[in-house]
Coordinates of C-alpha atoms and ligand atoms in Angstrom, one line a residue:
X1 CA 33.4 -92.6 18.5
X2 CA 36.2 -90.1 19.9
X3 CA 34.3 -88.5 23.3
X4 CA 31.1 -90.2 24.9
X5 CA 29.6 -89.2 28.1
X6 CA 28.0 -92.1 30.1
X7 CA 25.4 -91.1 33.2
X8 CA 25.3 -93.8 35.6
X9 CA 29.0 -94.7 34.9
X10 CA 30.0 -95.3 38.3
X11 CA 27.4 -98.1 38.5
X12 CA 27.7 -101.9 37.6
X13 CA 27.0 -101.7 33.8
X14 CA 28.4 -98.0 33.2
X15 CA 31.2 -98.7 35.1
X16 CA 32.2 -101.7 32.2
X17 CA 31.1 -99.3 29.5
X18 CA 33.6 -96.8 30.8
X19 CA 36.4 -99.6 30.6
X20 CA 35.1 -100.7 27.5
X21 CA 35.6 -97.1 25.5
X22 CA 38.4 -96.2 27.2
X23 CA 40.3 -99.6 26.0
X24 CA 39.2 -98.6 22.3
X25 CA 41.0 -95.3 22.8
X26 CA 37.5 -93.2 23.7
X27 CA 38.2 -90.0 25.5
X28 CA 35.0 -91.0 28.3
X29 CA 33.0 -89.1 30.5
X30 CA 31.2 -90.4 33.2
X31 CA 28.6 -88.8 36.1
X32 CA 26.9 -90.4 38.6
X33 CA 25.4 -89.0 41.5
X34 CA 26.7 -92.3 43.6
X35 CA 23.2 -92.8 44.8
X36 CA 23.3 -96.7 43.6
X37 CA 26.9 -96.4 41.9
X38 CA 30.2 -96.6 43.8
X39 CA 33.6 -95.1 42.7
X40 CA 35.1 -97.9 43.3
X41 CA 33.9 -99.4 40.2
X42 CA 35.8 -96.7 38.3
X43 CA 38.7 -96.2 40.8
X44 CA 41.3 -98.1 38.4
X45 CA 40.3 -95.8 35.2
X46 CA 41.5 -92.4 37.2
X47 CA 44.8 -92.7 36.5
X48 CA 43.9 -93.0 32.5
X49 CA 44.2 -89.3 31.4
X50 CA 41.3 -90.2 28.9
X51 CA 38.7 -90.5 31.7
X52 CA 37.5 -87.9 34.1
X53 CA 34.4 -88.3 36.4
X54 CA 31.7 -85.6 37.4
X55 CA 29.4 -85.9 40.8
X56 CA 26.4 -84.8 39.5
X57 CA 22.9 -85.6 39.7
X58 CA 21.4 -85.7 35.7
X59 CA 17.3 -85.1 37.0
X60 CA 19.2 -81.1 37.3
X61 CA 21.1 -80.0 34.5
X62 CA 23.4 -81.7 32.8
X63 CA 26.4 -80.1 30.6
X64 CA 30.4 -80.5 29.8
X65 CA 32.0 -78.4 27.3
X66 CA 33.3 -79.8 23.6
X67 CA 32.6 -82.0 21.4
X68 CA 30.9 -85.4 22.1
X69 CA 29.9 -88.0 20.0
X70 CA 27.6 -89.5 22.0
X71 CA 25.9 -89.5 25.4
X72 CA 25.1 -92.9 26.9
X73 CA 21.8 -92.6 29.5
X74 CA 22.1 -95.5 31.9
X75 CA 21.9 -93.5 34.9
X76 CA 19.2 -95.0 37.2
X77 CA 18.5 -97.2 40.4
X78 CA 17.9 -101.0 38.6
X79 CA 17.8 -103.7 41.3
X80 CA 13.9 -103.7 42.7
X81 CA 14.8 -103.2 46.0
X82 CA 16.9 -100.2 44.9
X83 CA 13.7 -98.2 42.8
X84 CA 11.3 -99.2 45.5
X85 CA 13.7 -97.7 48.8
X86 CA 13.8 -95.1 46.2
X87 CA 10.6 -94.4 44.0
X88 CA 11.2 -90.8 43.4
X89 CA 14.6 -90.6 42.5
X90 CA 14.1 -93.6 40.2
X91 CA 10.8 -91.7 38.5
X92 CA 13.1 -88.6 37.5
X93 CA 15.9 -90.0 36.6
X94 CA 14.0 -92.5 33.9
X95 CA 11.9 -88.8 32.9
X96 CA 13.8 -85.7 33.9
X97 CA 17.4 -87.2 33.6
X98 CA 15.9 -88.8 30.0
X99 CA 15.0 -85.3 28.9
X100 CA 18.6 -83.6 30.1
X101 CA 20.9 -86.5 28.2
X102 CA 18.6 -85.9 25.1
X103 CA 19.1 -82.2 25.4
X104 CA 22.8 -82.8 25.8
X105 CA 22.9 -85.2 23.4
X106 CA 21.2 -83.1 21.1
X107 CA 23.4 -79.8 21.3
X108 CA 26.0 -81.8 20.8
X109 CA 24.8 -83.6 17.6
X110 CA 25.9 -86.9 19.6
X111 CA 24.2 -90.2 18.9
X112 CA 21.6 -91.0 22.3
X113 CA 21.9 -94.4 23.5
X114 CA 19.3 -95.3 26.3
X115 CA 19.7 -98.2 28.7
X116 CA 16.2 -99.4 28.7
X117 CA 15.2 -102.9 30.3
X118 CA 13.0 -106.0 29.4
X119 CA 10.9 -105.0 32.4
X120 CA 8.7 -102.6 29.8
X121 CA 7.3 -106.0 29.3
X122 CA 6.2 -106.2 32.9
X123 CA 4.4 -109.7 33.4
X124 CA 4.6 -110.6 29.8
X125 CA 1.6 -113.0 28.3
X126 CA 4.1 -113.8 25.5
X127 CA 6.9 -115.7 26.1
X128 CA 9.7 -115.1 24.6
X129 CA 9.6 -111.4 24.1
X130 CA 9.8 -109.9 20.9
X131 CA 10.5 -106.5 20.3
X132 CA 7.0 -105.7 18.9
X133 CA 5.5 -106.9 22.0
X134 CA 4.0 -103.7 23.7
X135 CA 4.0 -105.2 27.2
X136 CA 1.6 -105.9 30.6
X137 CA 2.8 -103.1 33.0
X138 CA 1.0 -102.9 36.3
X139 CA 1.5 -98.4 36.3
X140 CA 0.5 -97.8 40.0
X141 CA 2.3 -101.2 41.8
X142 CA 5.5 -100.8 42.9
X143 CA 8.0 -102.5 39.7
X144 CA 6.0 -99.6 38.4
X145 CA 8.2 -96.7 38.9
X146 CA 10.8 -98.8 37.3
X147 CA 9.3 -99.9 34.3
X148 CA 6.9 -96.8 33.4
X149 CA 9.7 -94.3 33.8
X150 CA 11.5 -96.7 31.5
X151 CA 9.1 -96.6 29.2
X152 CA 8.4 -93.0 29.4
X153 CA 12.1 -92.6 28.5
X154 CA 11.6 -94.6 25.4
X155 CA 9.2 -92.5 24.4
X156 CA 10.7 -89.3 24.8
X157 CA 13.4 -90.3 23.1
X158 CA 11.3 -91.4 19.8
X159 CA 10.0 -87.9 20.1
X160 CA 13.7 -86.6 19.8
X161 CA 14.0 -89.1 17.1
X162 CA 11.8 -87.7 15.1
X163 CA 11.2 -84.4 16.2
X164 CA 14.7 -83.3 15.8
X165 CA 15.7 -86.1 13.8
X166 CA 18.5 -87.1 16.2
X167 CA 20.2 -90.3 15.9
X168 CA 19.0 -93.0 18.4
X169 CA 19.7 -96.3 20.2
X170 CA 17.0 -97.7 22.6
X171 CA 18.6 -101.1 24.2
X172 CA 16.8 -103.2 26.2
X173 CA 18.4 -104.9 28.8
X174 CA 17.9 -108.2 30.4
X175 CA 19.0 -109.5 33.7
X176 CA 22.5 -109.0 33.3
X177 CA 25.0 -110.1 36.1
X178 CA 29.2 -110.2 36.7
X179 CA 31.7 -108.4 38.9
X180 CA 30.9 -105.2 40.3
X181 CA 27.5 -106.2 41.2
X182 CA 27.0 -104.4 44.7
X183 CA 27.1 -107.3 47.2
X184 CA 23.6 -106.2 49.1
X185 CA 22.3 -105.3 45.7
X186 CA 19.4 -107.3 46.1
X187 CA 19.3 -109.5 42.8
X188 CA 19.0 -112.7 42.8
X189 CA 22.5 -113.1 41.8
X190 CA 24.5 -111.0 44.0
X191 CA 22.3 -112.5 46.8
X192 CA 22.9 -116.5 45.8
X193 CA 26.5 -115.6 45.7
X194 CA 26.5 -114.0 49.1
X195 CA 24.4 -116.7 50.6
X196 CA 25.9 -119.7 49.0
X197 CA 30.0 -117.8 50.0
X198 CA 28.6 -117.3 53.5
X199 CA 27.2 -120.4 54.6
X200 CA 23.6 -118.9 54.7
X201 CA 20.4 -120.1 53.3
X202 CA 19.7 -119.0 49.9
X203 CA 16.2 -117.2 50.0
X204 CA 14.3 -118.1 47.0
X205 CA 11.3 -116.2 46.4
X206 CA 7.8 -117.5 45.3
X207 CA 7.9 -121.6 44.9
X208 CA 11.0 -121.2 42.6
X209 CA 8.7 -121.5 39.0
X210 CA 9.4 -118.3 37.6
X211 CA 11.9 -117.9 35.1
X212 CA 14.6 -115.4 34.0
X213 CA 17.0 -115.4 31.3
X214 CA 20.6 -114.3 32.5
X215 CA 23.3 -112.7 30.7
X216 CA 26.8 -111.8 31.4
X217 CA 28.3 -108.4 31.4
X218 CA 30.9 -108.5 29.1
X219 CA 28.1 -109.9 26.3
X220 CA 26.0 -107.1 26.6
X221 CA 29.0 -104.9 26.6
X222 CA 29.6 -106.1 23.2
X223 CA 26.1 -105.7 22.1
X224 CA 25.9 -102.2 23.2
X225 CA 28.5 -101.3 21.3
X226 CA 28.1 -102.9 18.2
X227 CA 24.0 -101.6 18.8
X228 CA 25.9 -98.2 18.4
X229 CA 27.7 -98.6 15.4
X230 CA 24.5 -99.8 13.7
X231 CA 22.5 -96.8 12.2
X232 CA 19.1 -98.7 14.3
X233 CA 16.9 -95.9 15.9
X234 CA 14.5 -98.7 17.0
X235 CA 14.7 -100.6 20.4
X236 CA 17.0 -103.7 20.4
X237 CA 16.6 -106.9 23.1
X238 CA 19.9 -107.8 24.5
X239 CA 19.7 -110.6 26.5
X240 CA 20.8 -114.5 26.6
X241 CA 17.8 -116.5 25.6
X242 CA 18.4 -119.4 27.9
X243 CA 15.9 -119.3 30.4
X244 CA 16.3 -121.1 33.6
X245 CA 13.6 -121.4 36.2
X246 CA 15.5 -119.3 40.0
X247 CA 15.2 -122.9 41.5
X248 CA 17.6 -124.1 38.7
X249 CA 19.7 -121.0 38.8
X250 CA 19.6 -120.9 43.0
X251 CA 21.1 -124.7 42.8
X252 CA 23.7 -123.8 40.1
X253 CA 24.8 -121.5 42.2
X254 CA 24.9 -123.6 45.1
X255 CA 26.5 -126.3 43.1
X256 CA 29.3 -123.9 41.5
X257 CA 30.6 -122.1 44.9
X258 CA 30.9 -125.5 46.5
X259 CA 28.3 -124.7 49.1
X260 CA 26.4 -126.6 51.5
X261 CA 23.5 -123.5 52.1
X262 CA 20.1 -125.1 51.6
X263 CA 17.6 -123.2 50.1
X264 CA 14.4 -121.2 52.1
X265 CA 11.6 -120.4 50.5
X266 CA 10.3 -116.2 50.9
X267 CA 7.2 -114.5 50.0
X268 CA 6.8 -113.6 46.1
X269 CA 7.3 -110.0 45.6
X270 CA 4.1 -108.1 44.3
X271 CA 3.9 -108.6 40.4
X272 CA 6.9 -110.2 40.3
X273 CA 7.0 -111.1 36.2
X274 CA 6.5 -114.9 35.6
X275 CA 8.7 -115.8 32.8
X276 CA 11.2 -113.7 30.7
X277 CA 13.4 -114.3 28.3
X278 CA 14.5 -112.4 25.2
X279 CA 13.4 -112.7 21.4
X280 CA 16.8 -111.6 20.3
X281 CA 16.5 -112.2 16.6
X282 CA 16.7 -108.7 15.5
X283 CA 20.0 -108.3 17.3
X284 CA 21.6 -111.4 15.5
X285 CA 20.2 -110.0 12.4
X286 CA 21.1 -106.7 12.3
X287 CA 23.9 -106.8 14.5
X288 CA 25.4 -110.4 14.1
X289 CA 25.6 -110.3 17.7
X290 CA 24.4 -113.4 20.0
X291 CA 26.0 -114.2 23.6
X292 CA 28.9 -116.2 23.8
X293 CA 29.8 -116.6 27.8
X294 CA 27.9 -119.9 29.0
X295 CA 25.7 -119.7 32.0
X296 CA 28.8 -121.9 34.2
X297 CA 31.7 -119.9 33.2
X298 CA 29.7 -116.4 33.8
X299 CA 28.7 -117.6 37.3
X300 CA 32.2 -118.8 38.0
X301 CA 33.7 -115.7 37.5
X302 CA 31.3 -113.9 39.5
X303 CA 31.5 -115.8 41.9
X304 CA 35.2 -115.3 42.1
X305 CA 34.5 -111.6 42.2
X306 CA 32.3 -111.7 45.5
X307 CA 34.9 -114.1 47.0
X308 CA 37.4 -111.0 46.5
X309 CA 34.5 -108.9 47.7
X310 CA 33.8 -110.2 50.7
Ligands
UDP1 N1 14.7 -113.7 43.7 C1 14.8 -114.7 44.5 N2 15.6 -114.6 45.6 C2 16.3 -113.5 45.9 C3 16.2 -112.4 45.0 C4 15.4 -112.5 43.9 O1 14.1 -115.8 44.3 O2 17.0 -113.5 46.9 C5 13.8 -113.8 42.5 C6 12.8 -112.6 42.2 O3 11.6 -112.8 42.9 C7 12.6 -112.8 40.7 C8 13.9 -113.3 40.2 O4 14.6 -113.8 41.4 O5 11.6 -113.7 40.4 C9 14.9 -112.2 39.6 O6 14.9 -111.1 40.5 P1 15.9 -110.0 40.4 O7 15.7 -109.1 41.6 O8 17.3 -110.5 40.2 O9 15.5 -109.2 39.1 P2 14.1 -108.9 38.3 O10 14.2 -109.8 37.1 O11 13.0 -109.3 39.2 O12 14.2 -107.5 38.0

């Protein structure tokens, strides 16, 4: 890998990618359209002559000239209250901006690699999720702009795959959290942090019961990568298999930002999934990857992040 162009690489997980190629000596590319990313994720990697940034929306028409080796799609809103304040945007960048990175990705004879997401699963009836699981999507509620364009996107790009015969990487991402999380993102996360550094109650949604499995940046980092290098064209879970029920991870948080909030309880958003957490045995099989940064120390230096932040 010599030249990769990353949409969405002003945002939380492109902006790490960008880091992450450009310390390996990749020439990167990244575009955004700052809609949900900020340059000030990628402010520090302008003075690296290896990294130059485009403001451009990918739904249009996207293009750079030379060689590339590969063309990293993780342009797209990906908090919930992000994709439903923005429905629209979030439909065509999962379907339109899909088809341009292909096209791109495909003049160029670059490797595709698509940021997908464990929400194709929707509400999932099996627990943990394997990747043969074909999911319980609910297509006209309002996750479902997320998770069908997601999955539209998937599917276009097995029709590249073996249309064109184009090399592939469909990653599917699980709730992933670290520094450069916006602050107002929404997530549970970045809002426990917030709450918990501010004194304020921490707003926990539904009774608390429902579970996610979290996993820190710089793990997935080293998944993607290593999810390139593979020759795999079919879709890879990424995720840390500890689950956690958001009552358990609402009082971690609590407990590791020394905070005295107490905790509210809030409506449960509609079709908010019930349980998640990743069956990530192909990845330790064919990658040799598993997650390495504990629950604790990943919170910790989050937490130290926001503290900066705010
Ligand atoms: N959640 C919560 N309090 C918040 C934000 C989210 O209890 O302030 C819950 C949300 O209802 C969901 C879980 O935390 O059950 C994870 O939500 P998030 O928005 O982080 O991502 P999701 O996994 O739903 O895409």
């Amino acid at each position: 890998m010599k030249r990769l162009l990353i949409t969405g690489g002003a945002g939380f997980l492109g902006s790490h990618l960008c880091e992450h190629f450009l310390k390996k000596g990749c020439e990167v590319i990244a575009v955004d359209n700052l809609l949900t990313g900020r340059l000030e994720n990628v402010e520090a990697l302008f003075e690296n002559p290896r990294f130059r940034f485009i403001k451009a929306d990918v739904t249009n028409f996207l293009h750079v000239p030379g060689k590339l080796d590969a063309v990293l799609h993780f342009a797209s809103p990906a908090s919930p209250i992000d994709y439903q304040r923005w429905p629209i945007p979030t439909l065509k960048v999962g379907a339109l901006g899909t088809h341009k990175a292909l096209g791109l990705a495909k003049d160029k004879k670059a490797v595709f690699v698509l940021a997908s997401t464990s929400e194709v699963y929707g509400d999932p009836e099996v627990n943990p999720q394997p990747e043969s699981y074909w999911g319980n999507v609910n297509p006209i509620g309002p996750r479902g702009v997320y998770d069908e364009a997601k999955r539209f996107a998937e599917a276009l790009t097995m029709a590249y795959h073996r249309s064109h015969r184009m090399p592939v990487r469909i990653v599917r991402i699980f709730n992933t959290y670290g520094p450069r999380m916006r602050l107002k993102d929404g997530r549970a996360v970045p809002n426990f942090i917030t709450q918990a550094l501010t004194g304020r109650p921490l707003t926990v949604y539904g009774d608390g019961s429902q579970t996610r499995s979290l996993i820190y940046v710089a793990d997935l980092i080293d998944g993607i990568d290593r999810l390139i290098r593979s020759g795999l064209n079919e879709p890879v879970n990424l995720g840390n298999p500890r689950e956690m029920t958001l009552l358990e991870l609402a009082e971690t948080v609590r407990r590791l930002a020394r905070s005295r909030s107490r905790l509210v309880f809030k409506p449960l958003p509609v079709d908010d999934p019930k349980v998640r957490r990743p069956d990530i045995a192909r990845a330790r099989e064919k990658l040799k990857w598993a997650p390495k940064v504990s629950l604790e120390d990943g919170l910790r230096r989050t937490i130290a992040y926001f503290r900066a932040s705010l």
